[in-house]
Coordinates of C-alpha atoms in Angstrom, one line a residue:
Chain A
X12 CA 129.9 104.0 82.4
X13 CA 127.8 101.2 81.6
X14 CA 126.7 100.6 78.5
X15 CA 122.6 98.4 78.3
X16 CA 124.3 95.5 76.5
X17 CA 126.6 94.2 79.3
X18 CA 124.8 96.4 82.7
X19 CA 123.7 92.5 83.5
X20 CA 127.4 91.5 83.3
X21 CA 128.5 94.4 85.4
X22 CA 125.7 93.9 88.0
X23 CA 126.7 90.1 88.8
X24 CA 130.4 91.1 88.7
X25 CA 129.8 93.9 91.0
X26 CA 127.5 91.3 93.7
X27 CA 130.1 89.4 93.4
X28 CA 132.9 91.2 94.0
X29 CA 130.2 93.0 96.8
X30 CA 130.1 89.6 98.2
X31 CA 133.6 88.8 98.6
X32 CA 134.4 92.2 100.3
X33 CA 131.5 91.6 102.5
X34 CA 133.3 88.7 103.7
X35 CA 136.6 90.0 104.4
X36 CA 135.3 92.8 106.2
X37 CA 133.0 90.8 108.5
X38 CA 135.8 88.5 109.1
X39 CA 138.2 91.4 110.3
X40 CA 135.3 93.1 112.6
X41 CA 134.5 89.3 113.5
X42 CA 130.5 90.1 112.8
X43 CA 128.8 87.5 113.8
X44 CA 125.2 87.7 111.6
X45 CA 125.0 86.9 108.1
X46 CA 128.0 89.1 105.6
X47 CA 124.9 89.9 103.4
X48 CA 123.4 92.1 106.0
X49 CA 126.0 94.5 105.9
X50 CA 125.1 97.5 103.7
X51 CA 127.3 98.5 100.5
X52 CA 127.6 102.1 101.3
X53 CA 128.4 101.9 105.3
X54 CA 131.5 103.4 106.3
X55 CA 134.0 102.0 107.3
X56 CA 135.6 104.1 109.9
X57 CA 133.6 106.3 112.6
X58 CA 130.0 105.9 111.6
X59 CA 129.5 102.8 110.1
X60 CA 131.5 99.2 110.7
X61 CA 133.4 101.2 113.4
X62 CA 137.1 99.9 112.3
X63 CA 140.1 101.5 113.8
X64 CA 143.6 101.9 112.9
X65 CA 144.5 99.1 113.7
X66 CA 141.8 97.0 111.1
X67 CA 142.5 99.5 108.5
X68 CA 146.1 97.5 108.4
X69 CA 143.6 94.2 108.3
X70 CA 142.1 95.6 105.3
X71 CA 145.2 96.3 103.6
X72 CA 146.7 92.9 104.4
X73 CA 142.8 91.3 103.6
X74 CA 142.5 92.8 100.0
X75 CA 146.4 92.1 99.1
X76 CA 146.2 88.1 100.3
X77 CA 142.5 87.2 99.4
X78 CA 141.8 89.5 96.9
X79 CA 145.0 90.5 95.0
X80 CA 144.7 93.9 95.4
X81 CA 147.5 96.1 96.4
X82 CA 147.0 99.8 97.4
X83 CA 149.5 101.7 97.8
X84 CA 149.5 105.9 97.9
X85 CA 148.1 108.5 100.5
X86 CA 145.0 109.0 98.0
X87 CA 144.2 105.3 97.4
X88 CA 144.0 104.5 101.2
X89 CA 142.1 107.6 101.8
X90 CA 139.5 107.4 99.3
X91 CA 139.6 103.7 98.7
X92 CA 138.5 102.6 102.3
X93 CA 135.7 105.0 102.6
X94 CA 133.3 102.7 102.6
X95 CA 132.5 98.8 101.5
X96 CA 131.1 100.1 98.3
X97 CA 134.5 102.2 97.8
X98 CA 136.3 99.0 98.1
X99 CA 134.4 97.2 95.9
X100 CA 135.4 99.8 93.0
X101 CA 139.4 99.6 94.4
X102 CA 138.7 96.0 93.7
X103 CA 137.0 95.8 89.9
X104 CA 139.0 98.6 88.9
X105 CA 142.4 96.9 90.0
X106 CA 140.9 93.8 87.7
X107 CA 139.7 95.6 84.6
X108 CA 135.8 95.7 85.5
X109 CA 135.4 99.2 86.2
X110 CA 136.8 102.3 84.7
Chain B
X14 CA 117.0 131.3 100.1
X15 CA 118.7 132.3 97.0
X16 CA 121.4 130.1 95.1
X17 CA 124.7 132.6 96.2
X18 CA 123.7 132.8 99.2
X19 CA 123.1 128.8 99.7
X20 CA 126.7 128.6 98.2
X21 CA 128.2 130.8 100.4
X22 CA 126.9 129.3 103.4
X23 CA 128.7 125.5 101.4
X24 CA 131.9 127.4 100.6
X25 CA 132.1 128.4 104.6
X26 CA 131.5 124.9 106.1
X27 CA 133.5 123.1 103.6
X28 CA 136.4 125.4 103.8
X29 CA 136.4 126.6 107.7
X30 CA 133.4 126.2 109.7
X31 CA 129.3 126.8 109.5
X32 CA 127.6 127.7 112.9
X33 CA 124.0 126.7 113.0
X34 CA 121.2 126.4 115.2
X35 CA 119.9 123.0 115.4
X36 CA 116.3 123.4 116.0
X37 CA 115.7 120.4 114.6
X38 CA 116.9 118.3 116.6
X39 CA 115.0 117.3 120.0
X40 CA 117.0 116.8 122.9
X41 CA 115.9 115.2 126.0
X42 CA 117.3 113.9 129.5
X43 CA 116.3 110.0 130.6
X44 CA 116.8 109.8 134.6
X45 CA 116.3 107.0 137.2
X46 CA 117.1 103.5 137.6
X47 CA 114.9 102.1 135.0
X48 CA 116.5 104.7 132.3
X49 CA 119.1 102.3 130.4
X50 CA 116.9 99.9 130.3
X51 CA 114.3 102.1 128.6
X52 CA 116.5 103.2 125.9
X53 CA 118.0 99.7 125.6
X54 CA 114.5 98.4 124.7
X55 CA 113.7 101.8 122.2
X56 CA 117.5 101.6 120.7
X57 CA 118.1 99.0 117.8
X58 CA 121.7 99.0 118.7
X59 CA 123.1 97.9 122.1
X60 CA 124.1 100.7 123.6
X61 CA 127.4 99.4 126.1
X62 CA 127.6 103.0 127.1
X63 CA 130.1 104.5 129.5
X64 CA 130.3 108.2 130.8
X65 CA 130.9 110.4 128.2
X66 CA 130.7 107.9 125.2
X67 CA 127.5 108.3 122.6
X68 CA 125.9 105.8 120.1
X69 CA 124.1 106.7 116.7
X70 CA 121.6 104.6 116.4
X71 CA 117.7 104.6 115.2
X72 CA 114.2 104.5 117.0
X73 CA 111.7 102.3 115.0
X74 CA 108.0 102.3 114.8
X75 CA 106.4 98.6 115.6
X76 CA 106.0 98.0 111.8
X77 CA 109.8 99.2 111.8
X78 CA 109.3 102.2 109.9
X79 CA 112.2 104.6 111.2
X80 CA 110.9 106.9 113.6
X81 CA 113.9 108.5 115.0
X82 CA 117.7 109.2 113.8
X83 CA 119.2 109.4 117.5
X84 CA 122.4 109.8 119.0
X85 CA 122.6 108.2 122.8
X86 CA 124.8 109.6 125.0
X87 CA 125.8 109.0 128.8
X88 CA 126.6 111.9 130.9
X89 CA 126.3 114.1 134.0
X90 CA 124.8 110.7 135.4
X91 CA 121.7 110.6 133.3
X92 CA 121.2 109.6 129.3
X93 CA 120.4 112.4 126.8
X94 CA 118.8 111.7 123.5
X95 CA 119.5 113.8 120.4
X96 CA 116.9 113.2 118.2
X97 CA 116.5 114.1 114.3
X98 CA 112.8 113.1 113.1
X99 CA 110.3 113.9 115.8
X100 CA 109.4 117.1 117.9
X101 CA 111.0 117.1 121.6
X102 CA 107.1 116.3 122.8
X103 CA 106.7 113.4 120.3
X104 CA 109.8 111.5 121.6
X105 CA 109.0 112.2 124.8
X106 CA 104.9 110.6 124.7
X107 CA 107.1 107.7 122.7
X108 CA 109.5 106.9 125.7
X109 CA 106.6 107.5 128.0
X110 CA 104.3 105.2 126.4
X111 CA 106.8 102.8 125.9
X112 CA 107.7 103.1 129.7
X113 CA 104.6 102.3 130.3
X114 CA 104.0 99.4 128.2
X115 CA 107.0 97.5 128.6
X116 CA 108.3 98.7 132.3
X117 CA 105.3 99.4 134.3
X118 CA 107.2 99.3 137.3
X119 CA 110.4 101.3 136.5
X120 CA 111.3 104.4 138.3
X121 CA 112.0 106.8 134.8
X122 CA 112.1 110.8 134.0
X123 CA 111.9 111.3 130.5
X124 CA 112.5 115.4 130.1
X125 CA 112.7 117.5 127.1
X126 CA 115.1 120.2 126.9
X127 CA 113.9 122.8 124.9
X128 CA 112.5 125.4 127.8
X129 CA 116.0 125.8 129.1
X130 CA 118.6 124.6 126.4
X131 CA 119.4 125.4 123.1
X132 CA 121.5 123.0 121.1
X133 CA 123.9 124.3 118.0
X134 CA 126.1 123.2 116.0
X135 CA 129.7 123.9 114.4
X136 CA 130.4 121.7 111.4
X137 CA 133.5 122.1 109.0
X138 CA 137.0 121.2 108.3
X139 CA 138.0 123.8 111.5
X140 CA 135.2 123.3 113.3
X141 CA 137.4 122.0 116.3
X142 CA 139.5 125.2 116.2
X143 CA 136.3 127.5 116.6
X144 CA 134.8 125.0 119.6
X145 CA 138.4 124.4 121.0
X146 CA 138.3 128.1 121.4
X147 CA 135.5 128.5 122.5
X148 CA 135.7 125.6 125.1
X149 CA 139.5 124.9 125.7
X150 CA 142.0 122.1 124.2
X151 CA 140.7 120.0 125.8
X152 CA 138.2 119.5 122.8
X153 CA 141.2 118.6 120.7
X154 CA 141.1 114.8 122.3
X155 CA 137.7 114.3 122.0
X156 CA 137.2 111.2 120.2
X157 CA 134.1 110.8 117.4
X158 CA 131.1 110.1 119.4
X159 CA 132.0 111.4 122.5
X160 CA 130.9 113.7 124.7
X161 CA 132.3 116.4 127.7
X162 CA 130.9 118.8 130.2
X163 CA 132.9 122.3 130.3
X164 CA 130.8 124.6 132.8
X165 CA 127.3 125.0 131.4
X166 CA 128.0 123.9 128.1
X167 CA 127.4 119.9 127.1
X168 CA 129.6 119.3 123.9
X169 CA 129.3 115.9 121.4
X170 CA 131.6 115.6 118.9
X171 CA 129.3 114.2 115.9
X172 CA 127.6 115.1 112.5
X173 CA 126.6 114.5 109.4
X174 CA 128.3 116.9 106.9
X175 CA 131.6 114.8 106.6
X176 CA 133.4 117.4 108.0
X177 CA 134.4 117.8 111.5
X178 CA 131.6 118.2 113.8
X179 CA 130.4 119.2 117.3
X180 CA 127.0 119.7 118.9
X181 CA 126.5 122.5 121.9
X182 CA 123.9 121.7 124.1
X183 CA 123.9 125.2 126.5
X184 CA 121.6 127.2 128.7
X185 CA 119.5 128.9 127.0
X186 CA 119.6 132.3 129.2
X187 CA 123.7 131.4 127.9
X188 CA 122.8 130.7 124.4
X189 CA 122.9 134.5 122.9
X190 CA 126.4 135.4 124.4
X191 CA 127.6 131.9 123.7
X192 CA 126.7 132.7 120.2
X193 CA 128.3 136.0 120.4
X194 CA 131.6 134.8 121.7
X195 CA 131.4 131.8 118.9
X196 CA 131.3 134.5 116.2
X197 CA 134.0 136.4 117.9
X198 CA 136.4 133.3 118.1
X199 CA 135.3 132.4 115.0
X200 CA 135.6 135.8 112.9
X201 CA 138.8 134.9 112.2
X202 CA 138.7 131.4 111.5
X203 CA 136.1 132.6 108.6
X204 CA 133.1 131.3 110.4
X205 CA 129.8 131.8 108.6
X206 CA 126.2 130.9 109.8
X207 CA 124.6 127.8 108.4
X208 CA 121.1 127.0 107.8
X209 CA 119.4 123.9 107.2
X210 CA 119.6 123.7 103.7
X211 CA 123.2 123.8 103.5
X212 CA 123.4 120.9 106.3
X213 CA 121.2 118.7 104.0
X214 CA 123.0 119.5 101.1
X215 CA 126.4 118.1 103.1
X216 CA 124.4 115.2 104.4
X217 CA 123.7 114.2 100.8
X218 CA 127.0 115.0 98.9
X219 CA 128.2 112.8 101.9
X220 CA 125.6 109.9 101.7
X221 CA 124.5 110.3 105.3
X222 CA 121.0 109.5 105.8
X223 CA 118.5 112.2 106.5
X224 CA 115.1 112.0 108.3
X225 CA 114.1 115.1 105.9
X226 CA 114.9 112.3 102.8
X227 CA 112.0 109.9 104.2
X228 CA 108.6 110.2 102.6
X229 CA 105.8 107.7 101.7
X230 CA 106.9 105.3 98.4
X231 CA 105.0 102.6 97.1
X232 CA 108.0 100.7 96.2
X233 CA 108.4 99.8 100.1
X234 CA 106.2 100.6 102.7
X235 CA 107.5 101.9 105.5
X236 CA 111.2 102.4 104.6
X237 CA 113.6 100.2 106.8
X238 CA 116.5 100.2 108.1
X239 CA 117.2 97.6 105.2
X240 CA 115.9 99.7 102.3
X241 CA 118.1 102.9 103.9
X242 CA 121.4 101.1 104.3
X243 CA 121.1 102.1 108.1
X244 CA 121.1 98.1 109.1
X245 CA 124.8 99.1 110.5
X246 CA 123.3 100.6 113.1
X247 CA 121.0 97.2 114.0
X248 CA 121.5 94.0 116.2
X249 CA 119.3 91.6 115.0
X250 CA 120.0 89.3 118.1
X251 CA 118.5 91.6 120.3
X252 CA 114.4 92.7 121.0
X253 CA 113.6 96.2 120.5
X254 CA 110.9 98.4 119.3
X255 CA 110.4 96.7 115.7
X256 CA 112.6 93.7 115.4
X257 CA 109.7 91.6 115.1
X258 CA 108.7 93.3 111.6
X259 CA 112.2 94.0 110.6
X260 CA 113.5 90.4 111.1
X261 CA 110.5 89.5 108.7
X262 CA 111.3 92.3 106.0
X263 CA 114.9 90.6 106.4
X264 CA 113.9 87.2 106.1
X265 CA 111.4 88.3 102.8
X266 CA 115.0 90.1 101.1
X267 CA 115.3 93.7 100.2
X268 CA 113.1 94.6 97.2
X269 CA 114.8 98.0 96.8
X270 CA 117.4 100.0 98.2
X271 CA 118.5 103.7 98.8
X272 CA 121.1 104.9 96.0
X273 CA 122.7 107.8 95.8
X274 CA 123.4 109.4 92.6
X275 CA 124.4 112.4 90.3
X276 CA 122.2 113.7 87.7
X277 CA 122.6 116.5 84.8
X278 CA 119.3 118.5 86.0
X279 CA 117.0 119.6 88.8
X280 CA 115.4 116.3 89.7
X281 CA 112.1 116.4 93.0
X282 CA 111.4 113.9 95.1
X283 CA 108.5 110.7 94.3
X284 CA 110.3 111.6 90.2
X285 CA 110.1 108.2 89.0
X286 CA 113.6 106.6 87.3
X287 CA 113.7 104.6 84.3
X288 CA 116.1 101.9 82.6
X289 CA 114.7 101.4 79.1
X290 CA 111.8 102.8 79.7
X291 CA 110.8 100.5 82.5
X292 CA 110.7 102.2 85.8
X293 CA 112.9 100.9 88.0
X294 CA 112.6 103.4 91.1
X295 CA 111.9 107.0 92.9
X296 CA 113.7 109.9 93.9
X297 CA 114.3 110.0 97.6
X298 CA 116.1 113.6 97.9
X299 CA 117.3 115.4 95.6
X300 CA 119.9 119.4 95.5
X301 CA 121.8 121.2 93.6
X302 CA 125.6 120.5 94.6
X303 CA 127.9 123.4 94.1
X304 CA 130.6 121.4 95.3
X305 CA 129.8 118.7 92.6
X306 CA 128.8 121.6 90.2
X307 CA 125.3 119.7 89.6
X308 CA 122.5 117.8 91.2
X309 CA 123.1 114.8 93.5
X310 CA 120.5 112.7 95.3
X311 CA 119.5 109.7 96.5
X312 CA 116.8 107.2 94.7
X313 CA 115.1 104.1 96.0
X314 CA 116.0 101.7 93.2
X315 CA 114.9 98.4 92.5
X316 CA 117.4 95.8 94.4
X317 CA 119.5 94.4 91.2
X318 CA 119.8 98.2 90.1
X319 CA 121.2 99.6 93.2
X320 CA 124.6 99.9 92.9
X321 CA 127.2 102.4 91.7
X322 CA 127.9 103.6 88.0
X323 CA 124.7 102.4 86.5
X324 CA 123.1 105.0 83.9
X325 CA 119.2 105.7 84.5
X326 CA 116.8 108.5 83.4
X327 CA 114.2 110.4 84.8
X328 CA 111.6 111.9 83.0
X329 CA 110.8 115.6 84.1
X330 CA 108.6 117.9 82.3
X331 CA 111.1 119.5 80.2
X332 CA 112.7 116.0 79.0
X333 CA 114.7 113.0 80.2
X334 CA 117.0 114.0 82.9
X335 CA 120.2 111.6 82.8
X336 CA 121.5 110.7 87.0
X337 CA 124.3 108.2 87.3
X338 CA 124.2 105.9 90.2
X339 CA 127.5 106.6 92.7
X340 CA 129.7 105.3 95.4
X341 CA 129.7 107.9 98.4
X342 CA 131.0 110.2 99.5
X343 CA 130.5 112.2 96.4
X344 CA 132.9 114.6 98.1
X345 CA 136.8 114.1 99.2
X346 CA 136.1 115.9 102.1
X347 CA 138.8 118.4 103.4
X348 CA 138.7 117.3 107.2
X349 CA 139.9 114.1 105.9
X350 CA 143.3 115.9 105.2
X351 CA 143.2 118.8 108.5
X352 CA 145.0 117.0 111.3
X353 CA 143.9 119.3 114.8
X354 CA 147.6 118.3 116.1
X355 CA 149.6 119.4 113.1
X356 CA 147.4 121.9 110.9
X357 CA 145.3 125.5 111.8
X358 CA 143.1 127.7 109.5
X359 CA 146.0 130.1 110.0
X360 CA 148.9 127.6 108.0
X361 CA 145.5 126.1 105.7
X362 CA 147.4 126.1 102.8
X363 CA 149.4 122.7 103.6
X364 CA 146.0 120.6 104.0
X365 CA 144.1 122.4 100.6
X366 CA 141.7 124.8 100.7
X367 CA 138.0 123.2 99.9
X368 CA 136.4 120.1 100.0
X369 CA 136.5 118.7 96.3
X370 CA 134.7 116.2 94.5
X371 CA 136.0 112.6 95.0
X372 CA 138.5 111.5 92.7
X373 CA 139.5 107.9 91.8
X374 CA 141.9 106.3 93.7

């Protein structure tokens, strides 16, 4: 999907947006080393961060209030919370940066 | 082993269930006073384990070089170790050296498993209703990454196909009629036998990290933790085997990272990937998906390149191959939609029928 002339435009929208997920999430499993440590493709339930039920609500409630981003559906909680990097596309496609 | 028949074996876990023997991983039994301590030491995760609860963790070399994929599990009183990476005698000279090294004084067994037990597996969206009966219900309320006793048989709900999965540790004077009685109960449940191949094709489509994946790169020697996106599985406030030399690959920053990715032909591992001509990284692992209907793999890109939806090339002998960086799972898994308390292979049609590729939310 990305074209050369803007991949360096994408890439520092995607850290960024990778940055700010990072955050949230290590604020909801209360992870006490540095956000950057945790990897873009770790789960998010089961292997991985480890998050139950009961954060998965966390995450809603984290992505609608500090990032603006509702999801709603069967299919977009599913898929959409697979993983950190899976919520980083929920994210950039909900504001235009990714297709 | 021929393509149909690899896509047969696919088409059975990702729809039912795939039996396998897991000869590849080592199991072994750590016993005495000194044993949590051991594995505390060898484990890069704390392990805070009660009776019947397991952790997936790693086993590092001293330079932190991954020498183990290991699941840790407490039961029967002692500690097993599942290991993926090294032979059952390997892991056992590693605790044993390490024993001796760190705890000179602690009363330890260290015992592989292999003379007497046989470990297999059952992997799929209905894997639970081929080991529940097999085993009883009572399999139905095992959590993920736990473990139970029934009789002879030691059963741990894990895997790494992103489908439900269990691991059967039995006797192996038991292990021919177990299997028997496995292919019976899961006849039909449209069991098929597994092999390897079609467990590392999951593991892939999936994202999970392989020990098969590893092999010598220039672009980072030895691969981490950090480079493999395993650093979940890592406290960095805690000593183990390798923190030393994984704290300072932290503190120098990632220089490249594991990807996974989808590409239009047959790509081999140590390919190298290109962005404009520039190389920019290597394949890790690569197969053909019939799930995906084409290749996916995983490549060790160059940090500011490893992320999702970026468009690279390899160059292969008959021409540029085009792979496409992705978010995993590649694959909206089926288990993902079976629920063991309100769906059964017999009423399959309510939860789908196949493990698909992901779709955007």
């Amino acid at each position: 999907m990305t074209a050369a002339r803007d991949l360096d435009a994408y890439l520092e929208r995607r850290e960024r947006t990778l940055d700010e997920v990072r955050r949230l999430m290590a604020s909801i499993i209360d992870y006490r080393g540095d956000p950057a440590d945790i990897d873009p493709d770790a789960g998010l339930f089961g292997t991985g961060l480890g998050l139950d039920s009961l954060d998965a609500v966390e995450v809603l409630i984290g992505l609608e209030i500090d990032l603006g981003v509702r999801l709603e559906g069967d299919d977009a909680m599913r898929l959409g919370l697979r993983s950190v990097n899976a919520v980083v596309d929920v994210v950039m496609r909900a504001r235009g940066e990714l297709r | 082993m021929s393509r149909e028949m690899l896509e047969a074996e696919l088409h059975g876990l990702r729809s039912s269930a795939g039996s396998s023997r897991a000869d590849h991983i080592a199991v072994i039994r750590v016993d005495g006073p000194g044993a949590f301590d051991l594995l505390e030491h060898a484990s890069t995760r704390r392990l805070y384990l009660r009776e019947g609860q397991m952790r997936h963790t790693l086993l590092l070399h001293e330079d932190a070089g991954i020498f183990a994929d290991v699941y840790i599990g407490s039961a029967d009183d002692g500690l097993y170790v599942l290991a993926e990476g090294p032979t059952e005698a390997e892991l056992v000279a590693w605790l044993q050296e390490l024993r001796e090294r760190r705890f000179p004084a602690a009363r330890v067994e260290v015992g592989g498993q292999a003379e007497e037990r046989v470990t297999l597996g059952v992997d799929g969206p209905y894997a639970w209703e081929v080991v529940s009966g097999l085993l009883g219900r009572v399999v139905l309320g095992m959590p993920y990454l736990t473990l139970l006793r029934r009789d002879d048989v030691l059963c741990l709900r894990a895997g790494k196909t992103g489908e439900y999965g269990y691991l059967l540790v039995v006797p192996r004077s038991q292990a021919a009629g177990l299997e028997a009685r496995l292919a019976e109960v899961g006849r039909p449940l449209g069991l098929v036998t597994v092999g390897r191949e079609a467990l590392d094709v999951c593991a892939l489509e999936n994202g999970h990290f392989s020990m098969r994946a590893l092999r010598e790169t220039a672009l980072a020697r030895p691969l981490t933790p950090i480079e493999l996106q395993q650093q979940w599985r890592v406290a960095y406030d805690k000593v183990f085997v390798g923190s030393e030399a994984l704290r300072a690959r932290r503190a120098e920053g990632p220089r490249v990272r594991a990807t996974s990715f989808t590409a239009d032909a047959a790509l081999v591992p140590g390919q190298t990937v290109q962005l404009g001509g520039e190389d920019v990284g290597e394949v890790l692992a690569s197969t053909f998906s019939p799930s995906l209907g084409g290749w996916v793999g995983t490549a060790l890109l160059t940090r500011r390149l490893a992320h999702p939806h970026v468009e690279l090339a390899a160059r292969s002998d008959t021409g540029v191959v085009h792979l496409t960086t992705r978010t995993p799972p590649l694959i909206d898994n089926l288990s993902l939609h079976v629920d063991p308390h309100k769906h059964s292979f017999a009423t399959r049609a309510a939860a789908g029928s196949l493990s698909r590729p992901e779709t955007t939310p």
